[in-house]
């Protein structure tokens, strides 16, 4: 024990984990150095000034001793040093917390005070978002080299979109809780804010997705992602754009008909882009599972549930806005002529809107089956066993993608008027809240026990 304490250095402890988990902390297929190679190639430091034949043996001995000592028994590091390993993956906390708040706002079977509980969760999420943003900003100020590495090393770069996903979830909650708690006099101001926020969000996330995939396509060969360890995390850069479709309906609500139809069409285009790119990745993901088996970090498999789930919810929600929009357009000068329906008779706009709602519902149910299949597959993989049981921030994947699954189920259950589906959604909401609370406990425990925010144990370890 004494030797381990004396020899403990971040450069060694930062590599002790990768030799046992070829997928790395983010399990995204990054090609990593082994501990042995790192120990052999590391430049001499401290007392290792000699280049004799015993140098390599001493380095290997240090690594072996350190690997056997649990992180909570290793010498502590100042929080300033641990802050170097505070990565973008921490936004998975705010994604999941916002998702829980949103589900609490719309879950169908309610009790008195549930909206207050949801609002409290949402306010806590805002505090978490601010704290995480300040911590990451401090990291980049104190350790400037980490800014470039965060964007060019796929292990962390794939989690950068969780920032945008957190913003999308926050905007959804602003709309939901604004409708519940704000007075009618504030409706116009809220609608104006959401209109501006939607277009800004869509433009920024589209550009970021293009830039981030370009960086991943052009990264150095030794850092390039490999198909042998592909996970649904590869979908994350397109995920924020796709959530613009989910935002479209709440942002169009309360808007004039002309603005609303523009928001809904843009949201539908963004949703289509996201689901199609995701489906392209699904082909590689399933091929990887067939050829190489299940990943070591099973929670990340739930990410695949998200794209079809959020698409289901977006299609139904967008279609629900059509009766109001078409009625307003029909009453306006020119009517629906810009849609190619100049000859439509009076009152037939309702029939047209009903047709769109029916088509959207059919498409949503069609995609819901894919969501359920990925959900069941991920559950089966977790129940079968988790080779890597140490806590990672990817554990929050148990929550946020499944928020989309519950949201889609609520939309479909409401559209078809099924009480059974709606009661099932409420049960799923309870289970999701329990999972969120448990993972939150494990996250706090992991920080305390130095399992994360520790050299070599986070997404920056590559």
Coordinates of C-alpha atoms in Angstrom, one line a residue:
X1 CA 0.0 0.0 0.0
X2 CA 2.8 2.4 0.8
X3 CA 4.5 1.8 -2.5
X4 CA 1.3 2.6 -4.4
X5 CA 0.9 5.9 -2.5
X6 CA 4.4 7.0 -3.3
X7 CA 4.3 6.0 -6.9
X8 CA 0.8 7.4 -7.6
X9 CA 1.0 9.9 -10.5
X10 CA -1.9 11.0 -12.8
X11 CA 0.1 9.9 -15.8
X12 CA -0.1 6.3 -14.6
X13 CA -3.5 6.3 -13.0
X14 CA -4.9 7.9 -16.1
X15 CA -4.1 4.7 -18.1
X16 CA -4.9 1.9 -15.6
X17 CA -8.4 1.4 -16.8
X18 CA -8.1 1.1 -20.5
X19 CA -6.3 -2.2 -20.5
X20 CA -9.4 -3.9 -19.2
X21 CA -12.0 -2.1 -21.4
X22 CA -11.2 -1.9 -25.0
X23 CA -14.2 0.3 -25.6
X24 CA -13.0 3.1 -23.4
X25 CA -15.1 5.1 -21.0
X26 CA -17.5 6.2 -23.7
X27 CA -17.5 2.8 -25.4
X28 CA -17.4 4.5 -28.8
X29 CA -14.7 2.4 -30.6
X30 CA -11.8 4.8 -30.0
X31 CA -8.5 3.0 -30.6
X32 CA -6.6 3.4 -27.4
X33 CA -3.0 2.7 -26.3
X34 CA -2.6 -0.2 -23.9
X35 CA -1.2 0.5 -20.5
X36 CA 1.9 -1.6 -21.3
X37 CA 2.6 0.5 -24.4
X38 CA 2.0 3.7 -22.5
X39 CA 4.4 2.6 -19.7
X40 CA 7.1 1.6 -22.2
X41 CA 6.9 4.8 -24.2
X42 CA 6.4 7.4 -21.4
X43 CA 9.4 9.7 -21.0
X44 CA 11.4 9.3 -17.8
X45 CA 10.4 11.5 -14.8
X46 CA 11.1 11.8 -11.1
X47 CA 13.4 9.1 -10.0
X48 CA 13.4 7.3 -13.3
X49 CA 16.4 9.2 -14.8
X50 CA 18.4 6.1 -15.6
X51 CA 17.7 4.2 -18.8
X52 CA 18.9 0.9 -17.6
X53 CA 17.2 -2.5 -18.2
X54 CA 15.2 -2.3 -15.0
X55 CA 13.3 0.9 -16.1
X56 CA 10.6 -0.9 -18.0
X57 CA 10.0 -3.5 -15.2
X58 CA 9.6 -0.8 -12.6
X59 CA 7.0 1.1 -14.7
X60 CA 5.0 -2.1 -15.3
X61 CA 5.2 -2.9 -11.6
X62 CA 3.9 0.6 -10.7
X63 CA 0.9 0.1 -13.1
X64 CA 0.1 -3.4 -11.7
X65 CA 0.1 -2.1 -8.1
X66 CA -2.0 0.9 -8.9
X67 CA -4.6 -1.2 -10.8
X68 CA -5.1 -3.4 -7.8
X69 CA -5.9 -0.5 -5.5
X70 CA -9.5 0.9 -5.7
X71 CA -9.7 4.5 -6.6
X72 CA -11.3 5.5 -3.3
X73 CA -8.1 4.2 -1.5
X74 CA -5.7 6.0 -3.8
X75 CA -4.3 9.4 -2.7
X76 CA -6.7 12.2 -3.2
X77 CA -6.2 14.9 -5.8
X78 CA -7.2 18.6 -5.4
X79 CA -10.5 19.5 -7.0
X80 CA -8.7 21.8 -9.3
X81 CA -6.8 18.8 -10.8
X82 CA -10.0 16.7 -10.9
X83 CA -11.7 19.5 -12.8
X84 CA -9.5 18.7 -15.8
X85 CA -11.6 15.6 -16.3
X86 CA -15.0 17.3 -16.1
X87 CA -16.2 16.5 -19.7
X88 CA -19.2 17.4 -21.8
X89 CA -20.8 14.0 -20.9
X90 CA -22.0 15.7 -17.7
X91 CA -24.8 17.3 -19.7
X92 CA -26.4 13.9 -19.7
X93 CA -27.4 14.8 -16.1
X94 CA -29.4 17.8 -17.3
X95 CA -30.8 16.0 -20.3
X96 CA -32.2 13.3 -18.1
X97 CA -33.5 15.7 -15.4
X98 CA -35.2 17.9 -17.9
X99 CA -36.7 14.8 -19.4
X100 CA -38.1 13.7 -16.1
X101 CA -39.6 17.2 -15.5
X102 CA -41.2 17.1 -18.9
X103 CA -42.8 13.7 -18.4
X104 CA -44.1 14.9 -15.0
X105 CA -45.8 17.8 -16.7
X106 CA -47.7 15.8 -19.3
X107 CA -48.2 12.3 -17.8
X108 CA -51.9 11.5 -18.2
X109 CA -52.9 10.1 -14.8
X110 CA -52.2 12.8 -12.4
X111 CA -52.6 13.7 -8.7
X112 CA -52.8 17.1 -7.0
X113 CA -49.4 18.7 -6.7
X114 CA -47.7 16.7 -9.4
X115 CA -47.2 19.8 -11.5
X116 CA -45.5 21.5 -8.5
X117 CA -43.2 18.6 -8.1
X118 CA -42.3 18.7 -11.8
X119 CA -41.7 22.4 -11.7
X120 CA -39.3 21.9 -8.7
X121 CA -37.4 19.2 -10.7
X122 CA -37.2 21.6 -13.6
X123 CA -35.8 24.4 -11.4
X124 CA -33.2 22.1 -10.0
X125 CA -32.3 21.1 -13.6
X126 CA -31.7 24.8 -14.4
X127 CA -29.3 25.0 -11.4
X128 CA -27.5 21.8 -12.6
X129 CA -27.2 23.2 -16.1
X130 CA -25.7 26.4 -14.8
X131 CA -23.3 24.6 -12.5
X132 CA -22.1 22.1 -15.2
X133 CA -21.6 25.0 -17.7
X134 CA -19.5 26.9 -15.2
X135 CA -17.4 23.9 -14.4
X136 CA -16.7 23.1 -18.0
X137 CA -15.9 26.8 -18.7
X138 CA -13.5 26.7 -15.7
X139 CA -11.9 23.5 -17.1
X140 CA -11.2 25.2 -20.4
X141 CA -9.8 28.3 -18.8
X142 CA -7.5 26.4 -16.4
X143 CA -6.5 23.7 -18.9
X144 CA -6.6 25.4 -22.3
X145 CA -5.4 22.3 -24.2
X146 CA -8.5 20.4 -23.2
X147 CA -10.7 22.7 -25.4
X148 CA -9.1 21.4 -28.7
X149 CA -9.0 17.8 -27.4
X150 CA -12.7 17.9 -26.5
X151 CA -13.6 18.5 -30.1
X152 CA -11.0 16.3 -31.8
X153 CA -11.0 13.2 -29.6
X154 CA -14.1 11.1 -30.4
X155 CA -14.5 9.7 -26.9
X156 CA -15.5 13.1 -25.6
X157 CA -16.5 14.8 -28.9
X158 CA -19.5 12.4 -29.3
X159 CA -21.0 13.8 -26.1
X160 CA -20.7 17.5 -27.0
X161 CA -24.3 17.4 -28.5
X162 CA -25.6 16.6 -25.0
X163 CA -25.3 20.4 -24.4
X164 CA -27.7 21.1 -27.3
X165 CA -30.0 18.3 -26.2
X166 CA -30.2 19.8 -22.7
X167 CA -31.2 23.2 -24.2
X168 CA -33.9 21.5 -26.3
X169 CA -35.3 19.7 -23.2
X170 CA -35.2 23.0 -21.2
X171 CA -37.2 24.8 -24.0
X172 CA -39.7 22.0 -24.0
X173 CA -40.2 22.5 -20.2
X174 CA -40.5 26.2 -20.6
X175 CA -43.4 25.6 -23.0
X176 CA -45.0 23.0 -20.8
X177 CA -44.8 24.7 -17.5
X178 CA -45.5 28.1 -19.0
X179 CA -48.8 26.8 -20.2
X180 CA -49.5 25.4 -16.7
X181 CA -48.4 28.3 -14.5
X182 CA -48.2 31.5 -16.5
X183 CA -51.3 33.7 -16.7
X184 CA -53.0 34.4 -20.0
X185 CA -51.5 37.8 -20.2
X186 CA -48.0 36.3 -20.5
X187 CA -49.0 33.9 -23.3
X188 CA -48.0 36.3 -26.1
X189 CA -44.6 37.0 -24.6
X190 CA -43.9 33.3 -24.1
X191 CA -45.0 32.5 -27.7
X192 CA -42.6 35.2 -29.0
X193 CA -39.7 33.9 -27.0
X194 CA -40.3 30.3 -28.2
X195 CA -40.5 31.4 -31.8
X196 CA -37.1 33.1 -31.7
X197 CA -35.6 30.3 -29.6
X198 CA -36.8 27.7 -32.1
X199 CA -35.2 29.3 -35.2
X200 CA -32.0 30.0 -33.3
X201 CA -31.8 26.5 -32.0
X202 CA -32.5 24.9 -35.4
X203 CA -29.8 27.0 -37.1
X204 CA -27.1 26.5 -34.5
X205 CA -27.6 22.8 -34.1
X206 CA -27.7 22.1 -37.8
X207 CA -24.4 23.9 -38.3
X208 CA -22.8 22.2 -35.3
X209 CA -23.9 18.7 -36.5
X210 CA -22.3 19.3 -39.9
X211 CA -19.1 20.6 -38.3
X212 CA -18.9 17.8 -35.8
X213 CA -19.4 15.0 -38.2
X214 CA -16.8 16.6 -40.5
X215 CA -14.3 16.6 -37.6
X216 CA -15.1 13.0 -36.9
X217 CA -14.6 12.1 -40.6
X218 CA -11.3 13.9 -40.8
X219 CA -9.7 13.0 -37.4
X220 CA -6.3 11.4 -37.4
X221 CA -6.3 7.7 -38.3
X222 CA -5.1 6.6 -34.9
X223 CA -8.0 8.3 -33.2
X224 CA -10.7 7.3 -35.8
X225 CA -13.8 5.4 -34.7
X226 CA -13.8 1.7 -35.5
X227 CA -16.9 -0.3 -36.6
X228 CA -15.9 -3.1 -34.3
X229 CA -16.9 -1.0 -31.3
X230 CA -19.7 1.0 -32.8
X231 CA -22.5 2.1 -30.4
X232 CA -25.6 4.3 -30.8
X233 CA -23.6 7.2 -29.4
X234 CA -22.5 7.8 -33.0
X235 CA -26.1 9.1 -33.5
X236 CA -25.7 11.9 -30.9
X237 CA -24.3 14.6 -33.3
X238 CA -27.6 14.5 -35.3
X239 CA -29.8 14.1 -32.3
X240 CA -30.1 17.9 -31.4
X241 CA -31.3 18.7 -35.0
X242 CA -33.9 16.0 -34.8
X243 CA -35.2 17.4 -31.5
X244 CA -36.1 20.6 -33.4
X245 CA -39.0 18.5 -34.7
X246 CA -40.1 17.7 -31.2
X247 CA -39.8 21.4 -30.3
X248 CA -41.8 22.5 -33.4
X249 CA -45.3 21.8 -32.0
X250 CA -44.9 23.6 -28.6
X251 CA -43.2 26.5 -30.3
X252 CA -45.9 26.8 -32.9
X253 CA -48.7 26.8 -30.3
X254 CA -50.0 30.3 -29.9
X255 CA -48.3 31.6 -33.0
X256 CA -50.2 33.3 -35.9
X257 CA -51.0 30.8 -38.7
X258 CA -48.3 32.0 -41.0
X259 CA -45.5 31.7 -38.4
X260 CA -46.9 28.4 -37.1
X261 CA -46.9 26.7 -40.5
X262 CA -43.3 27.8 -41.1
X263 CA -42.2 26.4 -37.7
X264 CA -44.1 23.1 -38.3
X265 CA -42.6 22.6 -41.8
X266 CA -39.1 23.3 -40.6
X267 CA -39.6 21.0 -37.6
X268 CA -40.8 18.2 -39.9
X269 CA -37.8 18.6 -42.1
X270 CA -35.4 18.5 -39.1
X271 CA -37.2 15.4 -37.8
X272 CA -36.9 13.7 -41.1
X273 CA -33.2 14.5 -41.3
X274 CA -32.6 13.1 -37.9
X275 CA -34.5 9.9 -38.2
X276 CA -33.0 9.1 -41.6
X277 CA -29.4 9.6 -40.5
X278 CA -30.1 7.5 -37.4
X279 CA -31.5 4.7 -39.6
X280 CA -28.4 4.8 -41.7
X281 CA -26.3 4.3 -38.5
X282 CA -28.6 1.5 -37.3
X283 CA -27.4 -0.6 -40.2
X284 CA -23.8 -0.3 -39.0
X285 CA -24.9 -0.8 -35.4
X286 CA -26.7 -4.1 -36.0
X287 CA -23.9 -5.3 -38.2
X288 CA -21.5 -4.6 -35.3
X289 CA -23.7 -6.5 -32.8
X290 CA -23.9 -9.5 -35.2
X291 CA -20.2 -9.6 -35.9
X292 CA -18.7 -8.5 -32.6
X293 CA -21.3 -9.1 -29.9
X294 CA -22.8 -6.9 -27.2
X295 CA -20.8 -3.9 -25.9
X296 CA -19.2 -3.8 -22.5
X297 CA -21.2 -0.8 -21.4
X298 CA -24.8 -1.8 -22.0
X299 CA -26.7 1.4 -20.9
X300 CA -25.6 3.1 -24.1
X301 CA -27.7 0.7 -26.1
X302 CA -30.8 2.7 -25.0
X303 CA -29.7 5.6 -27.1
X304 CA -31.1 3.7 -30.1
X305 CA -34.6 4.0 -28.6
X306 CA -34.5 7.8 -28.8
X307 CA -34.7 8.7 -32.6
X308 CA -37.8 6.7 -33.5
X309 CA -39.5 7.6 -30.2
X310 CA -39.0 11.3 -30.5
X311 CA -40.1 11.1 -34.1
X312 CA -43.3 9.4 -33.1
X313 CA -44.0 12.1 -30.5
X314 CA -43.1 14.9 -33.0
X315 CA -45.4 13.6 -35.8
X316 CA -48.4 13.3 -33.6
X317 CA -47.8 16.7 -31.9
X318 CA -47.2 18.5 -35.3
X319 CA -50.4 17.0 -36.7
X320 CA -52.4 18.1 -33.6
X321 CA -51.6 21.7 -34.6
X322 CA -53.0 21.4 -38.1
X323 CA -56.8 21.9 -37.4
X324 CA -56.1 25.3 -35.7
X325 CA -53.6 26.4 -38.3
X326 CA -55.8 25.4 -41.3
X327 CA -58.8 27.0 -39.8
X328 CA -56.9 30.3 -39.4
X329 CA -55.5 30.1 -42.9
X330 CA -58.9 29.3 -44.4
X331 CA -60.4 32.4 -42.7
X332 CA -57.5 34.6 -44.0
X333 CA -57.4 36.2 -47.4
X334 CA -56.0 33.7 -49.9
X335 CA -57.0 30.7 -47.7
X336 CA -55.0 27.6 -48.4
X337 CA -54.0 28.5 -51.9
X338 CA -50.3 28.6 -51.0
X339 CA -50.6 24.9 -50.2
X340 CA -52.1 24.1 -53.5
X341 CA -55.7 23.9 -52.3
X342 CA -57.1 27.0 -53.9
X343 CA -60.3 25.2 -54.9
X344 CA -61.1 23.8 -51.5
X345 CA -64.6 24.3 -50.3
X346 CA -65.7 26.0 -47.1
X347 CA -65.3 23.8 -44.1
X348 CA -63.2 21.2 -45.9
X349 CA -60.1 22.4 -44.1
X350 CA -61.2 20.3 -41.1
X351 CA -61.3 17.3 -43.3
X352 CA -57.8 18.0 -44.7
X353 CA -56.4 18.5 -41.2
X354 CA -58.1 15.2 -40.0
X355 CA -56.4 13.4 -42.9
X356 CA -53.0 14.7 -41.9
X357 CA -53.6 13.7 -38.3
X358 CA -54.6 10.2 -39.3
X359 CA -51.5 9.8 -41.6
X360 CA -49.3 11.1 -38.8
X361 CA -50.8 8.7 -36.3
X362 CA -50.3 5.8 -38.7
X363 CA -46.6 6.8 -39.2
X364 CA -46.1 7.2 -35.5
X365 CA -47.5 3.7 -34.7
X366 CA -45.3 2.3 -37.5
X367 CA -42.2 3.8 -35.9
X368 CA -43.2 3.0 -32.3
X369 CA -42.6 -0.7 -33.0
X370 CA -39.0 0.1 -33.8
X371 CA -38.6 2.0 -30.6
X372 CA -40.1 -0.9 -28.6
X373 CA -37.8 -3.4 -30.3
X374 CA -34.7 -1.4 -29.5
X375 CA -36.0 -0.9 -25.9
X376 CA -36.6 -4.6 -25.4
X377 CA -33.2 -5.5 -26.9
X378 CA -31.4 -3.1 -24.6
X379 CA -33.3 -4.4 -21.5
X380 CA -32.4 -8.0 -22.5
X381 CA -28.7 -7.0 -22.9
X382 CA -28.6 -5.4 -19.4
X383 CA -30.5 -8.2 -17.8
X384 CA -28.0 -10.7 -19.4
X385 CA -25.2 -9.0 -17.6
X386 CA -23.0 -5.9 -17.7
X387 CA -19.3 -6.8 -18.1
X388 CA -18.3 -3.3 -17.1
X389 CA -20.4 -2.5 -14.0
X390 CA -18.4 0.6 -12.9
X391 CA -20.4 3.8 -13.1
X392 CA -20.1 5.9 -16.2
X393 CA -22.0 9.0 -17.2
X394 CA -23.4 6.9 -20.0
X395 CA -25.6 5.3 -17.4
X396 CA -27.9 8.3 -17.8
X397 CA -28.8 6.7 -21.1
X398 CA -31.2 4.6 -19.0
X399 CA -33.3 7.8 -18.6
X400 CA -33.3 10.3 -21.5
X401 CA -33.9 8.0 -24.5
X402 CA -36.7 6.3 -22.6
X403 CA -38.2 9.7 -21.9
X404 CA -38.8 9.8 -25.6
X405 CA -40.3 6.3 -25.5
X406 CA -42.8 7.3 -22.8
X407 CA -43.6 10.6 -24.5
X408 CA -44.3 8.8 -27.8
X409 CA -46.6 6.3 -25.9
X410 CA -48.5 9.1 -24.3
X411 CA -49.0 10.9 -27.6
X412 CA -50.3 7.7 -29.3
X413 CA -52.4 6.7 -26.3
X414 CA -54.1 10.1 -26.2
X415 CA -54.6 10.1 -30.0
X416 CA -56.3 6.6 -30.0
X417 CA -58.1 7.3 -26.7
X418 CA -56.8 4.2 -25.0
X419 CA -57.1 4.2 -21.2
X420 CA -55.0 1.1 -21.0
X421 CA -52.1 2.7 -22.8
X422 CA -52.4 5.9 -20.7
X423 CA -52.3 3.9 -17.5
X424 CA -49.3 2.0 -18.7
X425 CA -47.6 5.3 -19.5
X426 CA -48.1 6.5 -15.9
X427 CA -46.6 3.3 -14.6
X428 CA -43.6 3.8 -17.0
X429 CA -43.3 7.4 -15.7
X430 CA -43.0 6.1 -12.1
X431 CA -40.3 3.5 -13.2
X432 CA -38.5 6.2 -15.0
X433 CA -38.4 8.5 -12.0
X434 CA -37.1 5.6 -9.8
X435 CA -34.4 5.0 -12.4
X436 CA -33.5 8.7 -12.5
X437 CA -33.2 8.8 -8.7
X438 CA -31.1 5.7 -8.5
X439 CA -28.7 6.8 -11.2
X440 CA -28.4 10.2 -9.5
X441 CA -27.4 8.5 -6.3
X442 CA -24.9 6.3 -8.2
X443 CA -23.5 9.5 -9.9
X444 CA -22.9 11.3 -6.6
X445 CA -21.4 8.1 -5.1
X446 CA -19.1 7.7 -8.1
X447 CA -17.8 11.3 -7.7
X448 CA -17.2 10.7 -3.9
X449 CA -15.5 7.4 -4.5
X450 CA -13.3 8.8 -7.3
X451 CA -14.8 6.6 -10.0
X452 CA -15.4 9.6 -12.3
X453 CA -13.9 13.0 -12.6
X454 CA -10.6 11.1 -12.0
X455 CA -7.6 10.6 -14.2
X456 CA -8.3 7.9 -16.7
X457 CA -11.9 7.3 -15.8
X458 CA -13.7 9.8 -18.0
X459 CA -14.3 10.5 -21.7
X460 CA -11.1 12.4 -22.0
X461 CA -8.9 9.4 -21.1
X462 CA -8.0 8.7 -24.7

